[in-house]
Coordinates of C-alpha atoms in Angstrom, one line a residue:
M100 CA -27.0 8.0 46.7
A101 CA -25.4 5.8 44.1
T102 CA -26.7 6.1 40.5
E103 CA -27.9 2.5 40.5
D104 CA -29.8 3.1 43.8
K105 CA -31.3 6.3 42.5
N106 CA -32.6 4.7 39.4
R107 CA -34.0 1.8 41.3
A108 CA -35.6 4.1 43.8
T109 CA -37.3 6.0 40.9
A110 CA -38.5 2.7 39.4
A111 CA -39.7 1.6 42.8
A112 CA -41.6 4.9 43.3
I113 CA -43.3 4.6 39.9
L114 CA -44.4 0.9 40.0
P115 CA -47.1 1.2 42.7
L116 CA -48.4 4.3 41.1
V117 CA -49.2 2.5 37.9
G118 CA -51.2 -0.2 39.7
G119 CA -48.3 -2.5 40.6
A120 CA -46.6 -5.3 38.6
A121 CA -49.9 -7.1 37.9
N122 CA -51.2 -4.1 36.0
V123 CA -48.2 -3.8 33.7
D124 CA -48.7 -5.6 30.4
S125 CA -45.7 -4.3 28.4
I126 CA -42.6 -2.1 29.0
A127 CA -40.6 -0.1 26.4
H128 CA -38.8 3.3 26.3
C129 CA -37.9 5.9 23.7
M130 CA -35.5 8.8 24.0
T131 CA -37.3 10.4 26.9
R132 CA -40.2 8.3 28.0
L133 CA -41.0 5.1 29.8
R134 CA -43.9 3.6 27.8
L135 CA -46.2 1.2 29.6
G136 CA -49.0 -1.0 28.4
L137 CA -51.5 -1.3 31.2
H138 CA -54.3 -3.6 31.9
D139 CA -56.4 -1.1 33.9
R140 CA -55.8 2.6 33.3
S141 CA -58.0 3.5 36.3
L142 CA -55.4 2.1 38.7
V143 CA -52.9 4.8 37.8
D144 CA -52.4 7.7 40.1
D145 CA -51.4 10.6 37.7
E146 CA -50.9 13.2 40.4
A147 CA -48.7 11.0 42.6
L148 CA -46.6 10.1 39.5
K149 CA -46.1 13.8 38.6
A150 CA -44.8 14.4 42.1
V151 CA -42.0 11.8 41.8
P152 CA -38.8 13.9 41.6
A153 CA -37.5 12.2 38.5
V154 CA -40.8 12.4 36.6
M155 CA -41.1 15.4 34.3
G156 CA -44.7 14.6 33.2
V157 CA -47.1 11.9 32.1
V158 CA -48.8 11.3 28.8
E159 CA -51.8 9.1 28.0
D160 CA -51.7 7.8 24.5
D161 CA -51.9 4.3 23.0
T162 CA -49.4 3.5 25.8
Y163 CA -49.1 5.2 29.2
Q164 CA -46.0 7.4 28.9
I165 CA -43.9 8.7 31.8
V166 CA -41.4 11.4 30.8
L167 CA -38.1 10.9 32.5
G168 CA -35.7 12.6 30.1
P169 CA -32.8 11.4 28.0
G170 CA -30.3 9.1 29.7
T171 CA -32.5 8.7 32.8
V172 CA -35.1 6.7 31.0
A173 CA -32.5 4.2 29.7
R174 CA -31.3 3.5 33.2
V175 CA -34.6 3.5 35.0
T176 CA -36.3 1.1 32.5
P177 CA -34.2 -2.0 33.3
E178 CA -34.7 -1.4 37.0
F179 CA -38.4 -1.1 36.4
E180 CA -38.5 -4.3 34.4
Q181 CA -36.7 -6.1 37.1
L182 CA -39.1 -4.9 39.8
V183 CA -42.1 -5.9 37.7
E184 CA -40.6 -9.4 37.3
E185 CA -40.0 -9.6 41.0
G186 CA -43.5 -8.4 41.7
R187 CA -45.0 -11.0 39.4
A188 CA -43.0 -13.7 40.9
S189 CA -44.0 -12.9 44.5
S190 CA -47.6 -11.9 43.5
E191 CA -47.3 -8.9 45.7
T192 CA -48.6 -5.6 44.5
P193 CA -47.5 -2.6 46.6
A194 CA -50.2 -0.2 47.7
P195 CA -50.4 3.1 45.8
V196 CA -48.8 6.2 47.4
H197 CA -50.9 9.4 47.2
T198 CA -49.1 12.7 47.2
A199 CA -50.1 16.2 46.3
E200 CA -49.8 19.3 44.2
E201 CA -49.0 20.1 40.6
L202 CA -49.3 23.3 38.7
A203 CA -52.4 22.0 36.9
D204 CA -54.7 19.1 36.0
K205 CA -57.4 19.1 33.4
G206 CA -60.3 16.6 33.4
A207 CA -60.2 13.1 32.1
A208 CA -62.9 13.9 29.6
L209 CA -60.7 16.4 27.8
K210 CA -57.9 13.7 27.7
A211 CA -60.3 11.1 26.2
R212 CA -61.6 13.6 23.6
Q213 CA -58.1 14.6 22.5
K214 CA -57.0 11.0 22.4
A215 CA -59.9 10.2 20.2
K216 CA -59.1 13.0 17.8
N217 CA -55.5 11.8 17.5
S218 CA -56.5 8.2 16.8
T219 CA -57.3 8.7 13.2
P220 CA -56.0 6.1 10.7
F221 CA -53.4 8.5 9.3
K222 CA -52.0 9.4 12.7
L223 CA -52.0 5.8 13.8
F224 CA -50.0 5.0 10.6
L225 CA -47.5 7.8 11.4
R226 CA -47.1 6.3 14.9
R227 CA -46.2 3.0 13.3
I228 CA -43.6 4.8 11.1
A229 CA -42.2 6.5 14.2
N230 CA -41.9 3.1 16.0
I231 CA -39.7 1.9 13.1
F232 CA -37.2 4.7 13.3
V233 CA -37.2 5.7 17.0
P234 CA -35.2 2.6 18.1
L235 CA -32.5 3.6 15.6
I236 CA -31.9 7.0 17.2
P237 CA -29.3 5.9 19.8
A238 CA -27.1 4.5 17.0
L239 CA -27.6 7.6 14.9
I240 CA -26.6 9.8 17.8
G241 CA -23.5 7.7 18.7
C242 CA -22.3 7.4 15.1
G243 CA -23.1 11.1 14.5
I244 CA -21.0 12.3 17.4
I245 CA -18.1 10.0 16.3
A246 CA -18.4 11.4 12.7
G247 CA -18.2 15.0 14.1
L248 CA -15.2 14.1 16.2
N249 CA -13.5 12.5 13.2
G250 CA -14.2 15.5 11.0
L251 CA -12.7 17.8 13.6
L252 CA -9.5 15.6 13.8
V253 CA -9.2 15.4 10.0
N254 CA -9.5 19.2 9.7
L255 CA -6.9 19.7 12.4
G256 CA -4.6 17.0 10.9
W257 CA -4.4 15.2 14.3
L258 CA -4.3 11.4 14.9
T259 CA -4.1 10.5 11.3
A260 CA -3.7 6.9 12.1
V261 CA -6.9 6.8 14.1
T262 CA -9.2 8.8 11.9
P263 CA -9.8 6.0 9.3
A264 CA -11.0 3.8 12.2
L265 CA -13.3 6.5 13.5
A266 CA -14.6 6.9 9.9
A267 CA -15.5 3.2 9.8
M268 CA -17.2 3.4 13.2
A269 CA -19.2 6.4 12.1
S270 CA -20.2 5.1 8.7
G271 CA -20.8 1.4 9.3
F272 CA -24.2 1.8 10.8
M273 CA -25.4 4.3 8.1
A274 CA -24.1 1.9 5.4
L275 CA -26.5 -0.8 6.7
I276 CA -29.3 1.3 8.1
A277 CA -31.6 -0.1 5.4
V278 CA -31.3 -3.5 7.0
F279 CA -32.3 -2.3 10.4
V280 CA -35.2 -0.3 9.0
G281 CA -36.4 -3.5 7.2
Y282 CA -36.1 -5.5 10.4
N283 CA -38.1 -3.0 12.5
T284 CA -40.7 -2.5 9.7
A285 CA -41.5 -6.2 9.5
K286 CA -41.7 -6.4 13.3
E287 CA -44.0 -3.4 13.5
F288 CA -46.3 -4.7 10.8
G289 CA -46.6 -8.1 12.2
G290 CA -44.2 -10.1 10.0
T291 CA -41.0 -12.0 10.7
P292 CA -38.4 -9.3 11.5
I293 CA -35.4 -11.2 10.0
L294 CA -37.3 -11.6 6.7
G295 CA -37.9 -7.9 6.5
G296 CA -34.2 -7.3 7.2
A297 CA -33.2 -9.9 4.6
V298 CA -35.3 -8.2 1.8
A299 CA -34.1 -4.8 2.8
A300 CA -30.5 -6.0 2.7
I301 CA -30.8 -6.4 -1.1
I302 CA -30.8 -2.6 -1.3
V303 CA -27.3 -2.2 0.1
F304 CA -25.8 -5.3 -1.4
P305 CA -22.9 -4.3 -3.7
G306 CA -23.9 -6.8 -6.4
V307 CA -27.0 -4.8 -7.4
A308 CA -24.6 -2.6 -9.4
N309 CA -24.6 -5.4 -12.0
I310 CA -28.4 -5.1 -12.5
D311 CA -30.3 -2.8 -14.9
A312 CA -33.8 -1.6 -14.1
F313 CA -35.8 1.0 -16.1
G314 CA -32.9 1.4 -18.4
Q315 CA -30.5 2.4 -15.6
T316 CA -27.9 0.5 -13.7
L317 CA -28.8 0.2 -10.0
A318 CA -26.5 1.6 -7.4
P319 CA -26.0 0.0 -3.9
G320 CA -28.1 1.9 -1.4
Q321 CA -30.5 3.3 -4.1
G322 CA -33.8 4.0 -2.5
G323 CA -32.3 4.1 1.0
V324 CA -34.5 3.8 4.0
L325 CA -37.7 4.5 2.0
G326 CA -37.0 1.6 -0.2
A327 CA -36.2 -0.6 2.8
L328 CA -39.5 0.4 4.4
G329 CA -41.5 -0.4 1.3
A330 CA -39.7 -3.7 0.7
A331 CA -40.3 -4.9 4.2
V332 CA -43.9 -3.9 4.2
L333 CA -44.3 -5.9 1.0
A334 CA -42.5 -8.8 2.6
V335 CA -44.9 -8.8 5.5
Y336 CA -47.9 -9.0 3.2
V337 CA -46.3 -11.7 1.0
E338 CA -45.5 -13.7 4.2
K339 CA -49.0 -13.4 5.6
S340 CA -50.5 -14.4 2.3
C341 CA -48.3 -17.5 2.2
R342 CA -49.2 -18.5 5.7
R343 CA -52.9 -18.7 4.6
W344 CA -52.4 -21.2 1.9
V345 CA -49.1 -23.0 2.3
P346 CA -49.6 -26.4 4.1
E347 CA -48.1 -26.4 7.6
A348 CA -45.7 -29.2 6.7
L349 CA -44.1 -27.1 4.0
D350 CA -44.5 -23.7 5.7
V351 CA -40.9 -23.6 7.1
L352 CA -39.5 -24.1 3.6
V353 CA -41.9 -22.4 1.2
T354 CA -43.0 -19.3 3.1
P355 CA -39.5 -17.7 3.7
T356 CA -38.4 -18.6 0.2
L357 CA -41.4 -17.1 -1.5
T358 CA -41.3 -14.1 0.8
V359 CA -37.7 -13.2 -0.1
L360 CA -38.1 -14.2 -3.7
I361 CA -41.2 -12.2 -4.6
S362 CA -40.4 -9.2 -2.4
G363 CA -36.8 -9.2 -3.6
L364 CA -37.7 -9.2 -7.3
V365 CA -40.2 -6.4 -6.8
T366 CA -37.6 -4.5 -4.8
I367 CA -34.9 -4.9 -7.4
F368 CA -37.0 -4.2 -10.4
G369 CA -39.4 -1.6 -9.0
L370 CA -39.0 -0.3 -5.5
M371 CA -35.3 0.6 -5.6
Y372 CA -35.8 2.8 -8.6
V373 CA -39.1 4.4 -7.4
A374 CA -37.8 5.0 -3.9
G375 CA -34.5 6.3 -5.2
E376 CA -36.4 8.9 -7.2
V377 CA -38.5 9.9 -4.2
S378 CA -35.4 10.1 -1.9
S379 CA -33.6 12.3 -4.5
A380 CA -36.7 14.5 -4.7
I381 CA -36.8 14.9 -0.9
G382 CA -33.2 16.0 -0.9
T383 CA -33.7 18.3 -3.8
F384 CA -36.8 19.9 -2.3
A385 CA -35.1 20.5 1.1
D386 CA -32.2 22.2 -0.6
W387 CA -34.5 24.3 -2.8
L388 CA -36.8 25.2 0.1
L389 CA -33.9 26.6 2.2
S390 CA -31.9 28.1 -0.6
T391 CA -34.9 30.0 -2.0
G392 CA -37.2 30.3 0.9
G393 CA -34.5 30.8 3.4
A394 CA -35.7 33.0 6.3
G395 CA -39.4 32.7 5.4
A396 CA -39.2 28.9 5.3
G397 CA -37.2 28.8 8.5
F398 CA -39.8 31.1 10.2
L399 CA -42.7 28.9 9.3
L400 CA -40.9 25.7 10.2
G401 CA -39.7 27.0 13.5
G402 CA -43.0 28.6 14.4
F403 CA -45.3 25.7 13.5
F404 CA -43.3 22.8 14.6
L405 CA -44.8 22.5 18.1
P406 CA -48.4 22.7 16.9
L407 CA -47.4 19.8 14.5
V408 CA -46.0 17.9 17.5
M409 CA -49.3 18.4 19.4
L410 CA -51.2 17.0 16.4
G411 CA -48.9 14.1 16.1
L412 CA -47.9 15.1 12.5
H413 CA -44.3 15.6 13.3
Q414 CA -43.7 11.8 13.1
A415 CA -43.9 12.1 9.3
L416 CA -40.6 14.0 9.4
I417 CA -38.6 11.1 10.9
P418 CA -38.1 9.2 7.6
I419 CA -37.4 12.6 5.9
H420 CA -34.6 13.4 8.4
T421 CA -33.2 9.9 8.0
T422 CA -33.2 10.1 4.2
L423 CA -31.4 13.5 4.3
I424 CA -28.8 12.1 6.7
E425 CA -28.3 9.1 4.5
Q426 CA -28.0 11.2 1.4
Q427 CA -26.1 14.3 2.6
G428 CA -24.6 13.3 5.9
F429 CA -26.8 15.6 7.8
T430 CA -30.4 16.9 8.0
V431 CA -30.8 20.7 7.4
L432 CA -34.3 20.6 8.9
L433 CA -33.5 19.6 12.5
P434 CA -31.5 22.7 13.6
I435 CA -34.4 24.9 12.3
L436 CA -37.0 22.8 14.1
A437 CA -34.9 22.8 17.2
M438 CA -35.5 26.6 17.5
A439 CA -39.1 25.8 18.7
G440 CA -37.5 24.7 22.0
A441 CA -35.5 27.9 22.2
G442 CA -38.7 29.9 22.0
Q443 CA -40.2 27.8 24.9
V444 CA -37.1 28.6 27.0
G445 CA -37.4 32.3 26.4
A446 CA -41.1 32.2 27.1
A447 CA -40.6 30.4 30.3
A448 CA -38.1 33.0 31.5
A449 CA -40.6 35.7 30.8
V450 CA -43.4 33.9 32.6
Y451 CA -41.0 33.6 35.6
L452 CA -40.6 37.4 35.7
R453 CA -44.2 38.2 35.0
L454 CA -45.5 36.0 37.8
P455 CA -43.3 37.0 40.7
R456 CA -45.9 36.0 43.4
N457 CA -46.8 32.6 42.0
E458 CA -44.1 30.4 43.6
S459 CA -45.7 27.2 42.3
I460 CA -45.2 28.1 38.6
R461 CA -41.8 29.7 39.3
R462 CA -40.7 26.4 41.0
T463 CA -41.8 24.4 38.0
I464 CA -39.8 26.7 35.7
R465 CA -36.7 26.5 37.8
S466 CA -36.8 22.7 37.8
A467 CA -37.7 22.4 34.1
M468 CA -35.3 25.0 32.7
P469 CA -32.1 22.9 32.6
A470 CA -34.0 20.2 30.7
G471 CA -35.4 22.8 28.4
L472 CA -32.0 24.2 27.6
L473 CA -30.8 20.6 26.7
G474 CA -33.8 20.2 24.4
V475 CA -36.2 18.3 26.6
G476 CA -39.2 20.6 26.2
E477 CA -42.1 18.6 27.6
P478 CA -41.9 20.0 31.2
L479 CA -41.9 23.6 30.1
I480 CA -44.6 23.1 27.4
Y481 CA -47.0 21.0 29.3
G482 CA -46.3 22.4 32.7
V483 CA -46.1 26.1 31.9
S484 CA -46.7 27.6 28.5
L485 CA -49.5 25.5 27.1
P486 CA -51.7 25.6 30.1
L487 CA -51.4 29.4 30.3
G488 CA -52.4 29.7 26.6
R489 CA -50.9 32.9 25.3
P490 CA -47.4 32.1 26.4
F491 CA -47.5 29.0 24.2
I492 CA -48.3 31.1 21.2
T493 CA -45.7 33.7 22.0
A494 CA -43.2 30.8 22.5
C495 CA -43.9 29.6 19.0
V496 CA -43.2 33.2 17.8
G497 CA -39.8 32.9 19.4
G498 CA -39.2 29.6 17.7
A499 CA -40.2 31.2 14.4
F500 CA -37.7 34.0 14.7
G501 CA -34.9 31.5 15.7
G502 CA -35.9 29.3 12.7
G503 CA -35.9 32.3 10.4
F504 CA -32.3 33.2 11.5
V505 CA -31.0 29.8 10.7
G506 CA -33.0 29.6 7.5
L507 CA -31.5 33.0 6.4
F508 CA -28.0 31.6 6.6
N509 CA -29.0 28.5 4.7
Q510 CA -30.3 30.9 2.0
L511 CA -26.9 32.7 2.0
G512 CA -25.1 29.4 1.4
D513 CA -24.2 28.4 5.0
S514 CA -26.0 25.0 5.5
V515 CA -26.4 24.0 9.1
G516 CA -27.3 20.4 9.7
S517 CA -27.4 17.6 12.3
T518 CA -25.8 14.2 11.7
A519 CA -28.5 12.5 13.9
I520 CA -32.1 13.0 15.1
G521 CA -33.3 13.1 18.6
P522 CA -31.3 15.7 20.5
S523 CA -32.2 19.4 20.5
G524 CA -31.2 22.6 22.3
W525 CA -27.6 22.6 23.6
A526 CA -27.5 18.8 23.3
L527 CA -27.4 19.2 19.5
F528 CA -24.0 21.0 19.4
P529 CA -21.9 17.8 19.3
L530 CA -24.0 16.6 16.3
L531 CA -23.8 19.7 14.1
D532 CA -22.3 19.6 10.6
G533 CA -22.4 21.9 7.6
N534 CA -20.8 23.0 4.4
H535 CA -18.6 25.8 5.7
G536 CA -16.6 24.4 8.6
L537 CA -17.6 23.5 12.2
G538 CA -16.9 26.9 13.7
S539 CA -19.3 28.7 11.3
T540 CA -22.0 26.0 11.8
I541 CA -21.8 26.2 15.6
A542 CA -21.9 30.0 15.5
I543 CA -25.0 30.1 13.3
Y544 CA -26.8 27.5 15.4
A545 CA -25.9 29.3 18.6
G546 CA -27.1 32.6 17.1
G547 CA -30.4 30.9 16.2
L548 CA -30.8 29.7 19.8
L549 CA -30.1 33.2 21.1
V550 CA -32.6 34.8 18.7
G551 CA -35.2 32.2 19.8
Y552 CA -34.5 32.9 23.5
V553 CA -34.8 36.6 23.1
A554 CA -37.8 36.6 20.7
G555 CA -39.7 34.2 22.9
F556 CA -38.9 36.2 26.0
V557 CA -39.9 39.6 24.5
A558 CA -43.1 38.3 22.8
T559 CA -44.2 36.6 26.0
Y560 CA -43.2 39.4 28.4
F561 CA -45.1 42.1 26.5
F562 CA -47.9 40.1 24.8
G563 CA -48.2 36.8 26.6
F564 CA -50.5 37.9 29.4
S565 CA -53.9 39.6 29.4
K566 CA -54.9 41.5 32.5
S567 CA -57.3 38.7 33.5
L568 CA -54.6 36.1 33.1
L569 CA -52.2 38.1 35.3
A570 CA -54.9 38.6 37.9
E571 CA -55.6 34.9 38.0
F572 CA -52.1 33.6 38.2
D573 CA -50.0 36.3 39.8
V574 CA -51.0 35.4 43.3
S575 CA -48.9 34.9 46.4
Q576 CA -50.7 31.8 47.7
E577 CA -50.4 28.3 46.2
P578 CA -53.1 27.6 43.6
A579 CA -56.3 26.3 45.0
P580 CA -57.7 23.0 43.8
S581 CA -60.5 24.8 42.0
T582 CA -58.0 27.0 40.1
V583 CA -56.0 24.0 39.2
A584 CA -59.0 22.2 37.8
T585 CA -59.9 25.3 35.6
T586 CA -56.5 26.1 34.2
G587 CA -54.5 22.9 34.4
P588 CA -52.1 21.7 31.7
P589 CA -52.8 18.9 29.3
A590 CA -51.4 15.5 30.1
A591 CA -50.4 15.4 26.5
S592 CA -47.1 14.9 24.9
G593 CA -45.3 16.1 21.8
D594 CA -46.5 12.9 20.2
N595 CA -50.2 13.4 20.0
Q596 CA -52.2 15.2 22.7
A597 CA -53.1 18.6 24.0
K598 CA -55.6 20.1 26.4
E599 CA -57.6 23.2 26.2
P600 CA -55.4 26.2 27.3
A601 CA -56.5 29.0 29.5
G602 CA -56.5 32.7 28.9
V603 CA -56.0 32.7 25.1

């Protein structure tokens, strides 16, 4: 089947299972998920969606999220949008298709309870911050890979006439990233996006080098993405205030002018300095943490990252990663956090061997393992380790040891970083960078993955199963519906949700 036909077939299979075109209110996608705003959640057939071959899982959050994986989601989404438009035009809603079995399914009450827990004002704010930065990830990845290729060519002395052009391609986006952050921030907080971008552009304008603030001469880019975020939020509030009192006849002239003027002055004579100090502190703290804490810091970061993901708190790391990339060219935190996925891979391999008679779980592991190796962990987490309980904990132990390994080398002076955020696992190799050459950086990261695989496997194989858990799951027949209802996995995602695990 041609790729276009395959993607369209996937979209066509999904549409009736979410209630048809009439039930779709909004469509968006991130790195791995198709995110749908739905009018009526009760029209969705979760089990049938999970049975669609290209679907890795589903997540209920503020939007209904269908996990398709990197690459696939970007190709399926346009096809899905086209089908929705065609369905609305013809006013025909296909009938839902009902199919069968999954490893597990927990009750809707647990979903609703967990969703309510994760809808705190702080977590909702973090989601808004994530919505600002997630659309930038494809550009960060593309420019990061070009930067890595350019660095390799420069070190080898090859294609010297081409490397300046590659450097421009790799650096152009990062030089203006504050503008994109400002645009997305204004859009997310309900302002005019272009005004947010205009105010944020002040931060990277070369002419600010002629301005003194707080007794210091400003530098272009000072404050970075944090300053851009703050400037755009301020612009939104100024704009909304103006809309309330400026007469409609003058609104088109007065509101944009006052928005840029007031927000721009505050940005130049306040936010750039403050945000610059905060950004410098973040970089200094990250360097200090790994140079002094080393293995211990890496152990904690690698071990606790997935619980942070389940609580939705990982979104606070996105602007920190971006700030480090902007300052240093790479983030030293991401390769350590990526070890959490390595622990899951090792744990899944152990589960596969410990449950030789449970073909249902083994089939799930076989289908999810390639994605897990490439850093897409949802299928293994939400389809295998988390529902079983103990294997999720032992997988986190594997991630902790992998993070400790990478952290140890940071402490010894070999920084391992990533030039972009988003990818993990093997997919992170093209984005690696460090301070002691690409070969050393790759070797350390590969060693961390290996340690994470082995530690996750050993911890799960020997400590991941109680006798009762083995007796319950190591069975030759397919899981009965009653067993599934008791031990099913959460329909949660790394973003915010989790269900109650069995056998802890």
